[in-house]
XYZ file of C-alpha atoms in Angstrom:
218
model
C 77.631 178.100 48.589
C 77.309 175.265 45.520
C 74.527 172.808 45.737
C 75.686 169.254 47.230
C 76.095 167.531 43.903
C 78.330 170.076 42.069
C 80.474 170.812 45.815
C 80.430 167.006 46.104
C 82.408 167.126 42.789
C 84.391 169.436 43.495
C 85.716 168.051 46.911
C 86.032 164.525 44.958
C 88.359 165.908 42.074
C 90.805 167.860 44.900
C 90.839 164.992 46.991
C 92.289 163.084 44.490
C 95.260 165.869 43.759
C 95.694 164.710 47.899
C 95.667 160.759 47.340
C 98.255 158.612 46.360
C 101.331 156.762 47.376
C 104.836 159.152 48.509
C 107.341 159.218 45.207
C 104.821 157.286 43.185
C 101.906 159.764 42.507
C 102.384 162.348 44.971
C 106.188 164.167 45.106
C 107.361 166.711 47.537
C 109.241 169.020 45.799
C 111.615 171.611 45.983
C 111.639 175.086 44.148
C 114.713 175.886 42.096
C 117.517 177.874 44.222
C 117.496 181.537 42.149
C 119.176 183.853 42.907
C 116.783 186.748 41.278
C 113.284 185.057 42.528
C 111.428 187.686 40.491
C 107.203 187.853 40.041
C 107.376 185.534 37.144
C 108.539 182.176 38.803
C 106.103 180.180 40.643
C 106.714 180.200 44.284
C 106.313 183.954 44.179
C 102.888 183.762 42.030
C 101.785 181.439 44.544
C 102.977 183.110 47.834
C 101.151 186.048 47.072
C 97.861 184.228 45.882
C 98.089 182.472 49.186
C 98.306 185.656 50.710
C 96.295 187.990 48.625
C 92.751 189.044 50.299
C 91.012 189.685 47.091
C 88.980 187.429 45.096
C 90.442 190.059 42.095
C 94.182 189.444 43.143
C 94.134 185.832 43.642
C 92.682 185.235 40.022
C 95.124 187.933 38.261
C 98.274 185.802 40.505
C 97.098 182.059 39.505
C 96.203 183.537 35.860
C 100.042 183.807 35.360
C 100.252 179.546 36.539
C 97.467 178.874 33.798
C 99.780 180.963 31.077
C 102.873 178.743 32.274
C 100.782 175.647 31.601
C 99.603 176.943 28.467
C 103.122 177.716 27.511
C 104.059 174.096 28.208
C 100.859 172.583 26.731
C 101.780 168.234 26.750
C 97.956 167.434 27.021
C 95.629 165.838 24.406
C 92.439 167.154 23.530
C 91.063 170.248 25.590
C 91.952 170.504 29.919
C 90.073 172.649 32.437
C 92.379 174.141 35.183
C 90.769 174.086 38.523
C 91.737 175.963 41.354
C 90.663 176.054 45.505
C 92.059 178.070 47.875
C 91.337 176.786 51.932
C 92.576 177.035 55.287
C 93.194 173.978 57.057
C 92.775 173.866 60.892
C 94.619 171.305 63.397
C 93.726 171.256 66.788
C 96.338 170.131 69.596
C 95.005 168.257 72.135
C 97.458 168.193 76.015
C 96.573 165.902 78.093
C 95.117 167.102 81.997
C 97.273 165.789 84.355
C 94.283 165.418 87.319
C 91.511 164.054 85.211
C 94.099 162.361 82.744
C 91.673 163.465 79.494
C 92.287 165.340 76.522
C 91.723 168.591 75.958
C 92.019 171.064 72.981
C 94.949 173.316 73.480
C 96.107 175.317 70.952
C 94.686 175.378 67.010
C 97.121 175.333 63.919
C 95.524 176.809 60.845
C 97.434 176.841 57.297
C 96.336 178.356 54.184
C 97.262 176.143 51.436
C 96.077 176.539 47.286
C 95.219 173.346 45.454
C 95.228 173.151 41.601
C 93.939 170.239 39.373
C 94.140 169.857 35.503
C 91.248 167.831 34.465
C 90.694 166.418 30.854
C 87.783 167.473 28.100
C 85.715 164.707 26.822
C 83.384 165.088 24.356
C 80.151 162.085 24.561
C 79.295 160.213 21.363
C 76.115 161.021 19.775
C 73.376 159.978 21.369
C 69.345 160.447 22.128
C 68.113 162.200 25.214
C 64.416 162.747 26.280
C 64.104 167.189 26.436
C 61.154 167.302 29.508
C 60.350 171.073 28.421
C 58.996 170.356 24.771
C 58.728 166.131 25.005
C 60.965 165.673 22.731
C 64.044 163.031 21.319
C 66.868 165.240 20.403
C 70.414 164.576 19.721
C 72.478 166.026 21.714
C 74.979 169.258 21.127
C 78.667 168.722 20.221
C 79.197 171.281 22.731
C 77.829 169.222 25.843
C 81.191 168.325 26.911
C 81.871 166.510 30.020
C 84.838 167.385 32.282
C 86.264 164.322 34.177
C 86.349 165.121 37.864
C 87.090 161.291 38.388
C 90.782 161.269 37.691
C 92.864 164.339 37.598
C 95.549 164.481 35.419
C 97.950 166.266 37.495
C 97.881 169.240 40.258
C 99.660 169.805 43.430
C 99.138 171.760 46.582
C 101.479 174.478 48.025
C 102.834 174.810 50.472
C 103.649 171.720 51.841
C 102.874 170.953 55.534
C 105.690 169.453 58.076
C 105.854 169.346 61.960
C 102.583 171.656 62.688
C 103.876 174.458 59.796
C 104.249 175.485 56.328
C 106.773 174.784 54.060
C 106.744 177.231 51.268
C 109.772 176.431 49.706
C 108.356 172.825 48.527
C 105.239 172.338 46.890
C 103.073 168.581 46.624
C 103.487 167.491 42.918
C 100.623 165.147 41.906
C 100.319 162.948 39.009
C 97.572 160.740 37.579
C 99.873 158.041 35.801
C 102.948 157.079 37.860
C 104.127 155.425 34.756
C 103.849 158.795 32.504
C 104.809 161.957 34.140
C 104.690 165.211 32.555
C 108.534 166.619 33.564
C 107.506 169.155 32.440
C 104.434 170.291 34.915
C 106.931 170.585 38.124
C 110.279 171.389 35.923
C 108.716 174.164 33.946
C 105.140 175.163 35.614
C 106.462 175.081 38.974
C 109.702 175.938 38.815
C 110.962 172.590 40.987
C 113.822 170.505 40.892
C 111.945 167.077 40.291
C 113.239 163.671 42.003
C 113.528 160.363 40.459
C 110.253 158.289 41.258
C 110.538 155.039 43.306
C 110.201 153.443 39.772
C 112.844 154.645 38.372
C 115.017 154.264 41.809
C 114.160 150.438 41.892
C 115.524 150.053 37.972
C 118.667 151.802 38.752
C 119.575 150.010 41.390
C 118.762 147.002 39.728
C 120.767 148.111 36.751
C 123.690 148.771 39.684
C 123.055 144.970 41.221
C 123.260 143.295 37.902
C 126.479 145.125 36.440
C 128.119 144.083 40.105
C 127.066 140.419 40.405
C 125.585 139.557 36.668
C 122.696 137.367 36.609
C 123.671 134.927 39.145
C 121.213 135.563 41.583
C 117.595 137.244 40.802
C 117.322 140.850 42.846
């Protein structure tokens, strides 16, 4: 229902929450094992946005995710919280014995929510040509620009694995594998967050130079 461009942004910016490599920029997490999962932690809010028919509902469930980011603000400068909520379709295909093609058996569909948090920028001052009066003007302080480019974080729940959904893990996705916000998937999400491959390969090295010194280069 958008025009290309704007939809064409759109698609861009989630597609980027999707891209990345496995325990660099994208995580699979899991959510924390409560005992009491009441409405206020995050795989509940999400479960029933995921579920929830109205346009009304989803907004008042993912409203609660945007106060839990709020509440653990780690940004700089102004963010804009993006949301999409989709169904996902896999065909099947079995293979006909007597003509020895393909053909589409059953369809798997999953409903999945993706969320991106996308920085403010405001443009230096500049000139721009107004067509309606033919005019220079500077333009407004308020003509910010929100970068659709590069995310800088979001994930997708649930996760998908062997043709189903997982909605006890969530996709964790962040912009600079160097500089993750723990607190994003600790705190927003309510997930117990892994050590990245980073940190893996310096604690082992750690472990390989404590056991053979610096003898031989790991």
């Amino acid at each position: 229902m958008m025009d290309s461009e704007k939809k064409d942004l759109y698609l861009k910016n989630f597609k980027k929450v999707l891209s990345g490599a496995i325990d660099t920029k994208l995580f699979e997490i899991d959510f924390k094992n409560k005992e009491n999962k009441d409405e206020s932690f995050s795989q509940s809010i999400l479960y029933n946005a995921l579920n929830s028919n109205e346009k009304e509902d989803f907004k008042e469930d993912l409203d609660n995710i945007v106060k839990k980011i709020a509440d653990n603000f780690k940004y700089e400068g102004d963010i804009v919280i993006n949301f999409a909520k989709a169904e996902y379709f896999k065909p099947v295909k079995k293979v006909n014995e007597e003509t020895d093609e393909a053909e589409d058996d059953n369809t798997y569909s999953f409903k999945f929510i993706l969320c991106s948090v996308n920085k403010v920028q405001f443009p230096k001052t500049v000139l721009k040509l107004d067509y309606a009066s033919k005019q220079f003007k500077t333009n407004s302080k308020l003509d910010c620009v929100i970068n659709m480019d590069s995310p800088v974080e979001g994930f997708m729940f649930p996760c998908f694995n062997d043709n189903s959904s997982d909605v006890n893990r969530v996709l964790y996705y962040s912009g600079k594998a160097k500089d993750i916000n723990i607190d994003f998937p600790e705190n927003v999400l309510d997930c117990n967050f892994k050590k990245t491959a980073k940190e893996e390969k310096e604690e082992f090295t750690a472990v390989l130079k404590t056991v053979i010194g610096e003898e031989i280069e790991p």
